[in-house]
Structure formats: structure tokens, C-alpha cells
Short mmCIF file of C-alpha atoms in Angstrom, two decimals:
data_model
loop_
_atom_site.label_atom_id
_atom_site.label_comp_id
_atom_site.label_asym_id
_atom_site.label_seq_id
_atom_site.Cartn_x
_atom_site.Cartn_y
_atom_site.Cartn_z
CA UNK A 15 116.54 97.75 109.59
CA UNK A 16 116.93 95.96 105.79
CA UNK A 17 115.17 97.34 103.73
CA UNK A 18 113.58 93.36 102.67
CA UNK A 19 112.82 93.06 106.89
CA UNK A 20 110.49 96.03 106.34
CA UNK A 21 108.67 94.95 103.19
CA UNK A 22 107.99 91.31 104.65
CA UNK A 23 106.74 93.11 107.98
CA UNK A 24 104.41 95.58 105.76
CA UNK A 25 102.81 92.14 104.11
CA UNK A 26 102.34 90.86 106.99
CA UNK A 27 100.34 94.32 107.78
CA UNK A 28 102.78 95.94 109.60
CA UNK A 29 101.90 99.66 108.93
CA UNK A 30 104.63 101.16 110.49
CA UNK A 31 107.18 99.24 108.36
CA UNK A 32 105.29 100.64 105.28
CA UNK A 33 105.53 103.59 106.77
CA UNK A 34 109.34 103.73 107.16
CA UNK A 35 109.45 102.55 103.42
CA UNK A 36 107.14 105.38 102.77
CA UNK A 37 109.29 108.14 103.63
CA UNK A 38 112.45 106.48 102.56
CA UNK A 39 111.05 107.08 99.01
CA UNK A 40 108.25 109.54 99.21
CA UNK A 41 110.55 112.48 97.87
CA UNK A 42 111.25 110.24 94.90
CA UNK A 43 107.54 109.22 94.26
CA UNK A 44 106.28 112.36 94.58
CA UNK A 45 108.55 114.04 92.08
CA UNK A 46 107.63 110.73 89.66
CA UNK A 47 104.49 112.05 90.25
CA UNK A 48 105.03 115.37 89.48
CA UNK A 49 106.89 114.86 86.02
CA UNK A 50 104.18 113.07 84.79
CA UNK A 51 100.98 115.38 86.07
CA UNK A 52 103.03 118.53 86.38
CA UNK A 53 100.62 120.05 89.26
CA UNK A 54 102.19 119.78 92.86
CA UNK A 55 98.64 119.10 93.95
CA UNK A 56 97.88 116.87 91.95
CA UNK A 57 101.17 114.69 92.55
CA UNK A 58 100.13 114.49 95.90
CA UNK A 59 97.14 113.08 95.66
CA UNK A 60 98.26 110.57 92.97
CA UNK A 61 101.08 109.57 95.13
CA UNK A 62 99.08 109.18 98.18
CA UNK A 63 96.70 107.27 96.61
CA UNK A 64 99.43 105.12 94.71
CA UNK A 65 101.09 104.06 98.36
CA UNK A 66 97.06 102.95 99.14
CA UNK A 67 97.29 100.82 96.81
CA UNK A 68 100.84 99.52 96.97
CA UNK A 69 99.91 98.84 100.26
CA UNK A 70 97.26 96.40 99.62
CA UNK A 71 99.13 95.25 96.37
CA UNK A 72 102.22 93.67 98.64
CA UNK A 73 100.94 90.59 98.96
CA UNK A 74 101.63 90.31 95.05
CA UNK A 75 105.36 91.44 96.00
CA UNK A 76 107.36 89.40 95.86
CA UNK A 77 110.20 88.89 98.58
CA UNK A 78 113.68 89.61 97.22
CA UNK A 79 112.71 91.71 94.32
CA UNK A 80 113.38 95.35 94.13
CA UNK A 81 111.06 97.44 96.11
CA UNK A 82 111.84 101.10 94.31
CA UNK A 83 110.97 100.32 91.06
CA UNK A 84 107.99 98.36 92.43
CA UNK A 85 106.58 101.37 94.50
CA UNK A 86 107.45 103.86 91.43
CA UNK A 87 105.48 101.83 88.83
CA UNK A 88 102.69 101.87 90.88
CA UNK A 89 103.26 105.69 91.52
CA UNK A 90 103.80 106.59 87.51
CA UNK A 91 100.58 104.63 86.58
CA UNK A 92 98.59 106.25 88.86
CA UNK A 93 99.76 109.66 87.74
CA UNK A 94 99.16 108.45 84.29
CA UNK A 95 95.97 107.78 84.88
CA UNK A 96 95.10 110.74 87.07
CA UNK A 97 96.12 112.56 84.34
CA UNK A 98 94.43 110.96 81.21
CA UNK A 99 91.20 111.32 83.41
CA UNK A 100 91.50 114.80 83.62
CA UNK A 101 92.32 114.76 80.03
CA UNK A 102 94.85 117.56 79.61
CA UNK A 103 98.39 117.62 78.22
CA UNK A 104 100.89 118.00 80.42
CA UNK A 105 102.93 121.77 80.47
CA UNK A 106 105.69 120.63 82.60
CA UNK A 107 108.45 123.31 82.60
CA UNK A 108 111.29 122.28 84.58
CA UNK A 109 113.52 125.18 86.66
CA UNK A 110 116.87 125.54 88.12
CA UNK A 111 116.95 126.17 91.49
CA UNK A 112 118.21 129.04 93.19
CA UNK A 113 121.48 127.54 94.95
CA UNK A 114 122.96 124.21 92.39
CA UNK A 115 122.36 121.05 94.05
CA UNK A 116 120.22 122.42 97.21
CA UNK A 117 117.41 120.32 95.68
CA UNK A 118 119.17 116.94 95.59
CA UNK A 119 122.34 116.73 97.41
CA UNK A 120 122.47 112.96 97.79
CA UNK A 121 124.89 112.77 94.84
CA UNK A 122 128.13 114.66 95.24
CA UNK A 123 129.04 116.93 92.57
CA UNK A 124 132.50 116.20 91.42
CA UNK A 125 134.69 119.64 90.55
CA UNK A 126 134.94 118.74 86.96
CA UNK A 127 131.04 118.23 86.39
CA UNK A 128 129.92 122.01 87.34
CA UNK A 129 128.45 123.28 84.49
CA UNK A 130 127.99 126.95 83.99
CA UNK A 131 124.39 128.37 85.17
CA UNK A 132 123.94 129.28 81.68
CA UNK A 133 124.41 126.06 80.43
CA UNK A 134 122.40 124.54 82.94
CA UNK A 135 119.42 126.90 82.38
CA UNK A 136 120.10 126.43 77.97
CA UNK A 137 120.18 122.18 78.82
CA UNK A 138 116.88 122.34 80.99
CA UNK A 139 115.10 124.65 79.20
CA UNK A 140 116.13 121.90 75.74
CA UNK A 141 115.03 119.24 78.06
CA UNK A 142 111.20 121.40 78.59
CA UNK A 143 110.67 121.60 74.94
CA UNK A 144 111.33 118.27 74.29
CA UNK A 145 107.88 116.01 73.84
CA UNK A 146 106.51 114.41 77.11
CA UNK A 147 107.69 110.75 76.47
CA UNK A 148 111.71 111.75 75.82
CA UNK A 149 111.79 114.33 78.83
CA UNK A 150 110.11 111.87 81.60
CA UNK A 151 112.98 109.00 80.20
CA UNK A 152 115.79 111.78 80.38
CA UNK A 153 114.30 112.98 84.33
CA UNK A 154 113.62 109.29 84.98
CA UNK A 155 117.40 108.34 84.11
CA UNK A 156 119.54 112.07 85.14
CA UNK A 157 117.40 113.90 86.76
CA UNK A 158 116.12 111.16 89.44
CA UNK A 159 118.97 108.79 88.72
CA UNK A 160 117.02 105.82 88.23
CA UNK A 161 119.23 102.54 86.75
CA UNK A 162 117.96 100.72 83.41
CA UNK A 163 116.57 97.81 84.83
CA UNK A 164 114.82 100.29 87.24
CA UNK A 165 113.37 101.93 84.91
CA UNK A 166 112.02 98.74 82.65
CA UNK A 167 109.88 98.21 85.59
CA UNK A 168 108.74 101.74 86.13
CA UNK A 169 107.82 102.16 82.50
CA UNK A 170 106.60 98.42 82.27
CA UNK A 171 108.82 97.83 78.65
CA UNK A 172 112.06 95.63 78.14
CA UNK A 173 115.32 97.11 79.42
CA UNK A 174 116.27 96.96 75.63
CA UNK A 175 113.25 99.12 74.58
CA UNK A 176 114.54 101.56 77.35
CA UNK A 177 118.06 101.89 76.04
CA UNK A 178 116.55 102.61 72.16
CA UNK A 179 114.34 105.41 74.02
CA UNK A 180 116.45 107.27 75.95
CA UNK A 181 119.00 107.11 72.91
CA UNK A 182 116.27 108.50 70.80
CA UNK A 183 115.59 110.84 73.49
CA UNK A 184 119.47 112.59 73.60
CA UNK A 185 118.91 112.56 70.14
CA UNK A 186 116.13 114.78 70.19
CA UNK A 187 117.74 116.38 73.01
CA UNK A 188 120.71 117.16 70.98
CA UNK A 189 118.35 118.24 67.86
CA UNK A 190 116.66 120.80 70.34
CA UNK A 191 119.82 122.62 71.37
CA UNK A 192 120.95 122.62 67.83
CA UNK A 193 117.48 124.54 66.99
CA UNK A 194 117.69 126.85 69.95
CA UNK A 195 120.64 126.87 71.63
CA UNK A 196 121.26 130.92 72.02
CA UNK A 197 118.30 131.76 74.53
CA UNK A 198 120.73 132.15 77.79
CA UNK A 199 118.55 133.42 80.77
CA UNK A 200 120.93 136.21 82.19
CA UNK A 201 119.05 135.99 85.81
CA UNK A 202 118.86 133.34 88.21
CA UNK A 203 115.54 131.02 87.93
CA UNK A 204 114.04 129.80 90.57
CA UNK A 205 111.33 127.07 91.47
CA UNK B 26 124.98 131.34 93.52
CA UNK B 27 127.45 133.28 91.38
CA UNK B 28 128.70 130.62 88.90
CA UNK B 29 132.03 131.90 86.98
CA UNK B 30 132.98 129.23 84.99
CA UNK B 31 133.53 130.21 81.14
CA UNK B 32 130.10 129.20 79.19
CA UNK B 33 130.84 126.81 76.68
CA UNK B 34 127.73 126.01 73.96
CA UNK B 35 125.68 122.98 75.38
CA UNK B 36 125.76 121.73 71.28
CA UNK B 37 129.09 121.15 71.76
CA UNK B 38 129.30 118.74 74.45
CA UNK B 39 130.39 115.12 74.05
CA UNK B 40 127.82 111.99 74.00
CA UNK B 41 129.59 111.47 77.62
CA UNK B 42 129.67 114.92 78.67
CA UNK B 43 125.67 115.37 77.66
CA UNK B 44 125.27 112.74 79.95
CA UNK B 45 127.32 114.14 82.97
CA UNK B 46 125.82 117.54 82.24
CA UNK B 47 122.26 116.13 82.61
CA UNK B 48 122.95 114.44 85.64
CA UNK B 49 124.35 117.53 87.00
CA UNK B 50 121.54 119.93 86.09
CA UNK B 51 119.71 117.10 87.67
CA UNK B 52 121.06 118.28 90.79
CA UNK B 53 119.72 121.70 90.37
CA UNK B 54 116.04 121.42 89.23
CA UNK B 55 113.86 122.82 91.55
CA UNK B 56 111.04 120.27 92.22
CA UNK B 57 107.85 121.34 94.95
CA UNK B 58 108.75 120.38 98.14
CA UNK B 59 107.83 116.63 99.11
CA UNK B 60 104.60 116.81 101.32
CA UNK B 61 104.78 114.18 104.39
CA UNK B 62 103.04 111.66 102.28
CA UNK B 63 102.40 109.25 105.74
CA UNK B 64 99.95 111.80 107.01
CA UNK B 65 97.42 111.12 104.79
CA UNK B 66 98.88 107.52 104.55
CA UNK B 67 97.17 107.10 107.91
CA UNK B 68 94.42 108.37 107.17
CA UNK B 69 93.55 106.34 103.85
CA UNK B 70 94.77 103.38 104.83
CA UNK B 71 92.32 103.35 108.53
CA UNK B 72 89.27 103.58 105.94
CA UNK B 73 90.11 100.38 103.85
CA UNK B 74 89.52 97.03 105.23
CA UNK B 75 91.87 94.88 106.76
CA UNK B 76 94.65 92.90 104.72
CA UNK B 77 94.65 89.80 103.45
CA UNK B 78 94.96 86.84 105.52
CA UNK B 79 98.59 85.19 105.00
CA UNK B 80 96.98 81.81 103.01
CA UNK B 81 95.50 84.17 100.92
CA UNK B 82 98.99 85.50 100.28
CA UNK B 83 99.91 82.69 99.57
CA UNK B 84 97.53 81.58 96.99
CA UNK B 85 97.46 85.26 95.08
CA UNK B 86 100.55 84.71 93.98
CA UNK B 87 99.79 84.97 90.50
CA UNK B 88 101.70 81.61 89.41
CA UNK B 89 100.18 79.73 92.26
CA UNK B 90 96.75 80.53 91.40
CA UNK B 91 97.38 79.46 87.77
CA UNK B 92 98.94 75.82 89.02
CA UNK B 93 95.78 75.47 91.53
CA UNK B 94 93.14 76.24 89.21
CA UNK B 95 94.49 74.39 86.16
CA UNK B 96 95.28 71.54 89.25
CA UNK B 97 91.66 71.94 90.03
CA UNK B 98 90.03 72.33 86.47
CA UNK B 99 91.85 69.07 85.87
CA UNK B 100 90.39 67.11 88.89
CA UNK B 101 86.91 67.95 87.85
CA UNK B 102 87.36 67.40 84.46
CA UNK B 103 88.83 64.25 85.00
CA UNK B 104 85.57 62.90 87.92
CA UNK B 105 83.39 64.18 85.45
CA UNK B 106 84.83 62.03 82.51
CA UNK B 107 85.32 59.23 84.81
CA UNK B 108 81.61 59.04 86.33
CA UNK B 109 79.50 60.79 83.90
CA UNK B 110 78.39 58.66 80.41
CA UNK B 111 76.75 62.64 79.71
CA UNK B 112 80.33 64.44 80.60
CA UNK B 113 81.47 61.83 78.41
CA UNK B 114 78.83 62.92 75.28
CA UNK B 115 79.52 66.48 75.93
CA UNK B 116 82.97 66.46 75.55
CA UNK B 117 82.76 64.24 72.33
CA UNK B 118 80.43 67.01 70.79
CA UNK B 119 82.51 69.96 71.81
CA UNK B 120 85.23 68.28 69.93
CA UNK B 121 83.09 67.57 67.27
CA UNK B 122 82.34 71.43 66.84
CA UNK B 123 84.67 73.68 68.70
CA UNK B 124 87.89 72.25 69.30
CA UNK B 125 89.14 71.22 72.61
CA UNK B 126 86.62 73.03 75.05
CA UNK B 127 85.93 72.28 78.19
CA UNK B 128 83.22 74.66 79.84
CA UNK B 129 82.17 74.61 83.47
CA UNK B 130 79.52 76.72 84.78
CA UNK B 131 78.31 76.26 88.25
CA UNK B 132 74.95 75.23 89.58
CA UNK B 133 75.00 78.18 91.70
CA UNK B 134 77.07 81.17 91.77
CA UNK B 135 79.80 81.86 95.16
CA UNK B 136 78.08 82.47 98.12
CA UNK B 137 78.25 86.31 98.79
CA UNK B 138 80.34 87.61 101.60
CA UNK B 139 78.10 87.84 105.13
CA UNK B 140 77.53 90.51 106.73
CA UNK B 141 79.45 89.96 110.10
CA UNK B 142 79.19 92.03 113.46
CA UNK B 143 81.98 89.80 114.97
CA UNK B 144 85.47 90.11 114.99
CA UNK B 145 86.59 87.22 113.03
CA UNK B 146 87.87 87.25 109.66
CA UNK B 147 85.55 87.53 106.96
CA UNK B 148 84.54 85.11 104.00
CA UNK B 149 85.33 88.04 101.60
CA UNK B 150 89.24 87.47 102.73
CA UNK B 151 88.91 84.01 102.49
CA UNK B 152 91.18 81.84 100.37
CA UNK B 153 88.84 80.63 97.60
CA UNK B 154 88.47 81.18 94.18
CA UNK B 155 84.84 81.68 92.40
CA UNK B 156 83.53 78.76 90.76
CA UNK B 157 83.19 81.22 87.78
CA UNK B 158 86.95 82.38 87.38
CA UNK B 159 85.79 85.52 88.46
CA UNK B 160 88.45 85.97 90.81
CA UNK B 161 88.75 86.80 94.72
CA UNK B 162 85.22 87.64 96.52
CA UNK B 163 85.75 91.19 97.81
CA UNK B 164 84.10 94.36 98.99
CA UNK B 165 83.69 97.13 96.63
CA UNK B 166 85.53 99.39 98.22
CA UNK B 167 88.52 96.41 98.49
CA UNK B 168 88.11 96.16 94.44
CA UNK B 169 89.07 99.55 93.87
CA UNK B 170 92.37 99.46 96.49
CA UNK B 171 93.38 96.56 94.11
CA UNK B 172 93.10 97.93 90.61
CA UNK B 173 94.93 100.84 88.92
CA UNK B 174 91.46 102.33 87.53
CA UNK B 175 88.88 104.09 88.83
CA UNK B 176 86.15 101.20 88.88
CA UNK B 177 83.22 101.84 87.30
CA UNK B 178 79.39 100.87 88.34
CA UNK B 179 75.87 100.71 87.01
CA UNK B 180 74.24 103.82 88.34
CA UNK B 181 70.69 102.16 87.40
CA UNK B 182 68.59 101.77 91.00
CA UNK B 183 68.37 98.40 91.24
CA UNK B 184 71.98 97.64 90.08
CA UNK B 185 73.61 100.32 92.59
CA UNK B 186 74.61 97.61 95.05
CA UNK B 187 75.82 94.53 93.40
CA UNK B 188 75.25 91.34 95.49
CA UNK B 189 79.16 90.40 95.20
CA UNK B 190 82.17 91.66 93.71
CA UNK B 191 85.26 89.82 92.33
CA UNK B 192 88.24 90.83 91.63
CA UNK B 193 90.89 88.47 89.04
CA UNK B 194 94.78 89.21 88.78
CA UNK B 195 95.64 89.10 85.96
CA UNK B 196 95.23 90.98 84.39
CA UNK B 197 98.02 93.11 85.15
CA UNK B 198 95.97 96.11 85.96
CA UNK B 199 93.16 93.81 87.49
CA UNK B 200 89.58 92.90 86.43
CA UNK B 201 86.83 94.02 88.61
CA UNK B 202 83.30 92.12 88.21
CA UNK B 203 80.27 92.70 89.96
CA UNK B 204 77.35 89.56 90.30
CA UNK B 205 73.63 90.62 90.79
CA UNK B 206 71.23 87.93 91.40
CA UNK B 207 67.60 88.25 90.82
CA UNK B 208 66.02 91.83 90.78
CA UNK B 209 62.32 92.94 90.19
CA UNK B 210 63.13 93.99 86.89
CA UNK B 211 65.23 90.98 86.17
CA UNK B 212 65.00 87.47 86.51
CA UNK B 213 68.09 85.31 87.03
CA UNK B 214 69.06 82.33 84.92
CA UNK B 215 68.79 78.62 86.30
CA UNK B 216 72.64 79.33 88.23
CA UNK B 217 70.74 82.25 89.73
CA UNK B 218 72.57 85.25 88.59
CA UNK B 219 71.12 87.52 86.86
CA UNK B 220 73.40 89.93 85.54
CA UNK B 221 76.96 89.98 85.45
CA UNK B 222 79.13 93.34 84.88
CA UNK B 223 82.82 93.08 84.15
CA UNK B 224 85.54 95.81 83.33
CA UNK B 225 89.33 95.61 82.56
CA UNK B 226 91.87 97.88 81.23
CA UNK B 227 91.94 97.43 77.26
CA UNK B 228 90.42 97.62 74.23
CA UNK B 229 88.33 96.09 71.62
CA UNK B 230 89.22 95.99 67.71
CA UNK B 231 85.86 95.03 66.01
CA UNK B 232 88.07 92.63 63.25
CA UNK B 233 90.08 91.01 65.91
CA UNK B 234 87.30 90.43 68.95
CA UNK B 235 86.41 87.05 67.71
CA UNK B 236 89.76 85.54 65.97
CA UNK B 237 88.23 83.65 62.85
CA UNK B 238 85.00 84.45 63.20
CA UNK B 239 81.40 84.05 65.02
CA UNK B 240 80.56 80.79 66.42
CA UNK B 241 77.54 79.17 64.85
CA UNK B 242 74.40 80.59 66.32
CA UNK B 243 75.59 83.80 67.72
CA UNK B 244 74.82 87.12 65.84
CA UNK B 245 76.32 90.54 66.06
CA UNK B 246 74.71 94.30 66.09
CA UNK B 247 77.08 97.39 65.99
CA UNK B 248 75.59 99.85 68.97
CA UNK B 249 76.56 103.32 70.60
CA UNK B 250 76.82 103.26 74.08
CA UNK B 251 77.42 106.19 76.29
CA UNK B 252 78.69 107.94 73.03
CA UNK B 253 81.32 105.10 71.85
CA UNK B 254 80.81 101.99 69.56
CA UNK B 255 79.85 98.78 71.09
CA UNK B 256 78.84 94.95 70.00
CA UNK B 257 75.41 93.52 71.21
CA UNK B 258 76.34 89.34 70.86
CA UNK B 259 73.25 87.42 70.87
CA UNK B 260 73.38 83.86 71.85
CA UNK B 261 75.90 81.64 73.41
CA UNK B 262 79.03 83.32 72.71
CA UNK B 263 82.41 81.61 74.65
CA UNK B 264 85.11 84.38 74.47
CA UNK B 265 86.35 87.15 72.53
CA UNK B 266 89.58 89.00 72.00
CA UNK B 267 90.44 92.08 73.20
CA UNK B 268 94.11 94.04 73.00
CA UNK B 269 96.30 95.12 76.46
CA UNK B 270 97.57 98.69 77.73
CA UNK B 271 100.61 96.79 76.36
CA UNK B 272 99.06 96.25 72.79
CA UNK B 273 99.21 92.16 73.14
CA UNK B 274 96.11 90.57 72.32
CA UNK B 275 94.53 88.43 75.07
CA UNK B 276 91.20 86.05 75.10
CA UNK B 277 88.64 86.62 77.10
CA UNK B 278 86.28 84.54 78.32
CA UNK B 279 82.35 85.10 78.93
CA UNK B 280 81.11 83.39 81.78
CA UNK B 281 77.11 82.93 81.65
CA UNK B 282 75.73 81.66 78.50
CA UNK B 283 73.58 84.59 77.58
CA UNK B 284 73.72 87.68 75.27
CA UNK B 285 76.69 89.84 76.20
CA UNK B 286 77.37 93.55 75.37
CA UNK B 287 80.53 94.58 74.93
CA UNK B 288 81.82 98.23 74.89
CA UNK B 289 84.51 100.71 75.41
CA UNK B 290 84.04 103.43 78.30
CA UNK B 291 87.32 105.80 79.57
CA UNK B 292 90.40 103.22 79.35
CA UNK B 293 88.21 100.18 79.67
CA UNK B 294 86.33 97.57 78.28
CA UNK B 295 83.11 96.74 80.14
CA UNK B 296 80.55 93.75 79.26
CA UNK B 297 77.50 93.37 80.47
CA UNK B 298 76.10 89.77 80.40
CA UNK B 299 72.45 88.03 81.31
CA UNK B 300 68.88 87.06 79.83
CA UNK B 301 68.80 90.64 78.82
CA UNK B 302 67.47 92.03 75.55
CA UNK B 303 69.18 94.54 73.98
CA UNK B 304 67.02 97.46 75.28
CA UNK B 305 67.32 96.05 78.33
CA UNK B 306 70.76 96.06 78.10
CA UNK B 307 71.85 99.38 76.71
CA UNK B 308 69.76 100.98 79.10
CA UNK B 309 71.63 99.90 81.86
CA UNK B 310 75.05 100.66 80.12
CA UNK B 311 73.70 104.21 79.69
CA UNK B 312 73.99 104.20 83.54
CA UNK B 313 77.64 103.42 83.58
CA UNK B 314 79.28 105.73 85.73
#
């Protein structure tokens, strides 16, 4: 079923249909979730009770918009707010997984854009030191491959104002493997 | 995975090649696994009250609610004009003093939601607006499934269970207002509310809450509450300023004509307004929870 038949049958308060939506994008809102509060546990329960809400937010949807970037804002402001309530900084440190691409296979990996696992564990670890604001745009736009205008409505700013911060951020990105690029982990790291 | 592809220094990569690199390390970052999220979906969602009827889908939309009550603002300013000589005198003195104006204030405040053993669909789901601009009647537990904060309440005995609750969109993240009527400890005004307790994400800047200045008559005292600075406003204050999660400044406007405190608490800006004096007043704030 479209994916716009399932959001008009959830506002009409169809919980199945939500469901279905639900676990189309549940691996994507809970890792939204977990950039931004860094504790598995906590993403959980910030994503749960973000789909609550989006739930009896639909009637304000409305029909023929983009349903992703709806769901995720409401997601990435409840994590935000989950965590400025518990009023700690986040200590996100992003891993490689054991096997490349185990963790996300929905994009195919063309031959020429295999990096070498030292590379990938000197780029992430770059990406972990940089400040929280530059890595979530870098995971929101790479990592989870959200588009521009996608991620104007997640962050709630202009699509221009997204394009000057994720420029800034591979800036900063570059600065930090200028400073520390040597560090090469000689094992395998996994999550 | 064995990976033996020569290592070539990440610094040296292309703008373009950055970007392929981080999409492909992308591919490799080991994130928790996703929980079944629907589980507890379930769950939650069996504990909240039903959803909105479809009219009052239709009317929430946030553009439709605008025409209607501007629609509706109009027709009653316009009867008024045309069949009041007093409506008339008013409006001429607001003029005189304020600028264009126009203040309603009900005779009585909404009726509250009734408590209903029957199936059929409640008033609190109805399709009306408060005569205050207070929003959609709901239940408190309805209020927080709507906003993005954690709501917060007068823990104060008498004030635990507010006689109705309203919730207004916008603002974006929502504003949540609780009505009491009369209580022991505290009489209500001739509309018959007694105290009225508002919150909404944003904050306050003390030289930019009331644009050029203090209307005549209404007087200002700097206060602590709960450990943050606040403004007690004596008198008949009409609005005030306050600043968005997205930094743009926005008017507010106070609904009974009474003294109004005004604070910051968490991420929000709470007011407290009634025929309270401020004793009165910052006692009950100190019971914000």
C-alpha cells in the first residue's frame, strides 16, 4: 500500500496503518534518536514516546507532504528534549562495525567507494571529535542519508541554513583530520 | 572483514571523495539494534484517549483556525459596533489611548468537559474554540500527547486538578493552559475564573517583554521564582513579548484583566494570572512542578 493511503488511514485512527508506517521507519528514528541522546535506552524511550505523539499530531499532517521528515522532526525534538532534561552533554562515540555495510545494506556499495578499514576507523573517529551540532548534520546527511530539504524539516531551519552548516561542518571535519590524522586503530572495532 | 586496499591519508581526499567516503563509512557504523518500537506503540497509545473527531481535523488545521477566528472576531466586532452605542464608546477610547484594540473577554469562561459514562463522543473532542483564545478544551493527559514538553502543573492542593485544560497550536511546540474557577482560598473574578496558568516553549528578555514600554497604570516588580528571575505585572496589562525556540520574537496576549506573573521554569515560560496578590501568587509558582 502507498505510503500517503497509510497516513490518511492513520488520521482517520487507523492504528494499524500507523503501525506499518512505524516499522517502515523505526530503524531510522531510533538511530535519530540515538545520535542525539547517545544512550540506546534512552533512544528508545524518546522514540516511543515521539511516535505517541506523532500519532495524535496527524491530524496537523498534512496530506501530500513528506511523512519521513515529518516523523523524524518529531523524533529529534523529543530526543532533544529528553536530553536537555536530563541535562548532560552528549559523549556519542560512533564505531565501525565488525563486517562493512552489515549495519545498513540498503545502499549498495559501489567497487570504487571501499575505503580502507583504516581510513574508515581515522574518518569516524574525526567525525566523534567533532562538536555535537557538525557531527549530527554530517550522520543526518552520510551516515542516515537524509536529502537537504529532509533535513530543513528535521532540524526546523531553511534548506539554505543547512547547506552553510554542513559546509561548515566538512570544514571542521577536514580541520580535525588535519590535527589528528595518524591515530590508525590496527584492530577491528566493533559496536 | 580483512580489508586490503592500500591506506591512503583521509587529509588527502577530494571535497567529492570526503563526501563518498562519509557515505561509505556510513555504511559501516555500528548503531544498537532497532527495538520493535510497535510493542510499546500498543501499549502507549491504548492509554491515551481516543482521536480527534474528523471536523475537528478539519478545523485544527492551523490556517483554518486562523481564517475562522479572525472570520469570527470580525462578526462580533462588527454586531457589537452595529447594536451597541457603549461598543461604540469603547472602541473610540481604545483608539484614543492604545491604538487599534479590540478586547473581548467573555461573560463566562467555556463550559468544562462532562464527565460522561456513555459511549458517545465527548465535548472535550468537540470542534469549538474557547471564547478566551485559549485553544482546544482537552484532558490533561490529551495536553501532554499534543505538546513537545513535559507539561508542567501547580502542585499546590487546591490547584492539583484544574477545572479545564486548553491546548492552542501555535505555537509550534503548543501552549498548554489550565482554567480553575473558584477555590476556598480563591475567589474568581465576575467571568468566574479564578486563576489561569499558561506555559509555552520560550523565553522572556526583561527589555523586550513589553515593546515600548508599560501601559499606563500597570507597574512592574523583578521576583525569583523557583530559583530564576521573574516579573510580577500589577494591573491591567494586555500582552507582552516573549522570544521562540527559533529566536523570533512573538506577542503574547494575557487573557483576564488581572495581575499576571510571568517567569521562566526548564525551557518554558509560565504565567500565572487572577485577583491574586503577589504572595499569593509566588506561592503558588513555588509549587510548579
Amino acid at each position: 500500500m502507498e505510503e500517503s493511503q497509510l497516513v490518511e488511514q492513520a488520521k482517520a485512527g487507523d492504528v494499524h496503518a500507523f503501525e506499518t508506517l512505524v516499522k517502515h521507519y523505526q530503524d531510522l528514528a531510533f538511530r535519530v534518536a540515538y545520535l542525539i541522546t547517545a544512550e540506546p535506552d534512552e533512544a528508545e524511550d524518546a522514540a516511543q514516546d515521539a511516535l505517541v505523539k506523532a500519532y495524535y499530531a496527524l491530524p496537523r499532517f498534512r496530506i501530500g507532504a513528506p511523512f519521513r521528515p515529518w516523523l523524524l522532526r518529531i523524533v529529534a525534538n523529543e530526543a532533544q528534549n529528553r536530553r536537555k532534561a536530563a541535562g548532560r552533554r552528549v559523549g556519542l562515540a560512533l564505531r565501525v562495525a565488525e563486517t562493512p555495510g552489515s549495519q545498513n545494506t540498503t545502499m549498495p556499495i559501489p567497487e570504487d567507494t571501499v575505503l580502507a578499514n583504516e581510513q574508515r576507523h581515522e574518518l569516524l573517529a574525526a567525525v566523534n571529535r567533532l562538536r555535537e551540532e557538525d557531527r549530527l548534520i554530517i550522520a543526518y546527511r552520510y551516515f542516515l542519508e537524509l536529502t537537504e530539504s529532509e533535513m530543513a524539516e528535521t532540524l526546523r531551519c531553511p534548506r539554505g541554513t543547512v547547506k552553510s552548516r554542513l559546509s561548515r561542518a566538512l570544514s571542521r571535519l577536514r580541520e580535525e583530520l588535519l590535527v589528528a590524522p595518524t591515530e590508525v586503530p590496527g584492530g577491528s572495532h566493533g559496536g | 572483514m580483512e580489508d586490503n586496499r592500500m591506506y591512503q591519508p583521509t587529509t588527502g581526499l577530494s571535497n567529492e571523495d570526503l563526501e563518498r567516503a562519509l557515505k561509505h563509512v556510513g555504511t559501516s557504523v555500528s548503531y544498537p539494534p532497532t527495538p520493535d518500537l510497535t510493542i510499546g506503540l500498543r501499549e502507549r497509545l491504548a492509554s491515551r484517549p481516543a482521536m480527534p473527531s474528523y471536523w475537528w481535523t478539519m478545523l485544527w488545521q492551523p490556517r483554518r483556525a486562523a481564517a475562522l477566528i479572525i472570520i469570527f472576531t470580525l462578526a462580533v466586532a462588527f454586531a457589537a459596533l452595529a447594536f451597541s452605542p457603549e461598543a461604540r464608546t469603547a472602541l473610540a477610547d481604545r483608539l484614543g489611548l492604545r491604538g487599534i484594540r479590540i478586547w473581548y473577554m467573555p461573560a463566562e469562561p467555556a463550559p468544562s468537559p462532562q464527565e460522561n459514562n456513555t459511549p458517545e463522543p465527548t465535548p472535550a473532542l468537540a470542534p469549538t474554540l474557547s471564547p478566551m483564545g485559549l485553544g482546544r478544551p482537552v484532558s490533561p493527559e490529551e495536553a501532554q500527547a499534543l505538546v513537545s514538553y513535559i507539561i508542567l502543573k501547580p502542585t499546590a492542593e487546591e490547584l492539583e486538578q484544574p477545572d479545564e485544560t486548553f491546548v492552542s497550536i501555535p505555537p509550534d511546540d503548543g501552549q498548554v493552559s489550565f482554567l480553575y474557577r473558584a477555590r476556598p482560598s480563591l475567589p474568581a473574578a465576575d467571568n468566574g475564573v479564578a486563576l489561569l496558568f499558561t506555559q509555552f516553549r520560550g523565553d522572556i528578555q526583561e527589555g523586550a517583554i513589553f515593546g515600548k514600554g508599560l501601559p499606563q497604570g500597570v507597574t512592574l516588580e523583578r521576583v525569583m521564582v523557583n530559583g530564576a528571575p521573574g516579573f510580577w505585572i500589577s494591573g491591567d496589562l494586555h500582552f507582552f513579548y516573549y522570544r521562540d525556540p527559533s529566536g523570533n520574537i512573538k506577542q503574547e496576549q494575557v487573557r483576564l484583566a488581572a495581575n499576571t506573573l510571568l517567569w521562566e521554569q526548564e525551557v518554558l515560560t509560565l504565567r500565572l494570572e487572577g485577583h491574586l496578590t503577589r504572595d499569593e501568587a509566588l506561592r503558588i509558582a513555588a509549587s510548579v512542578r
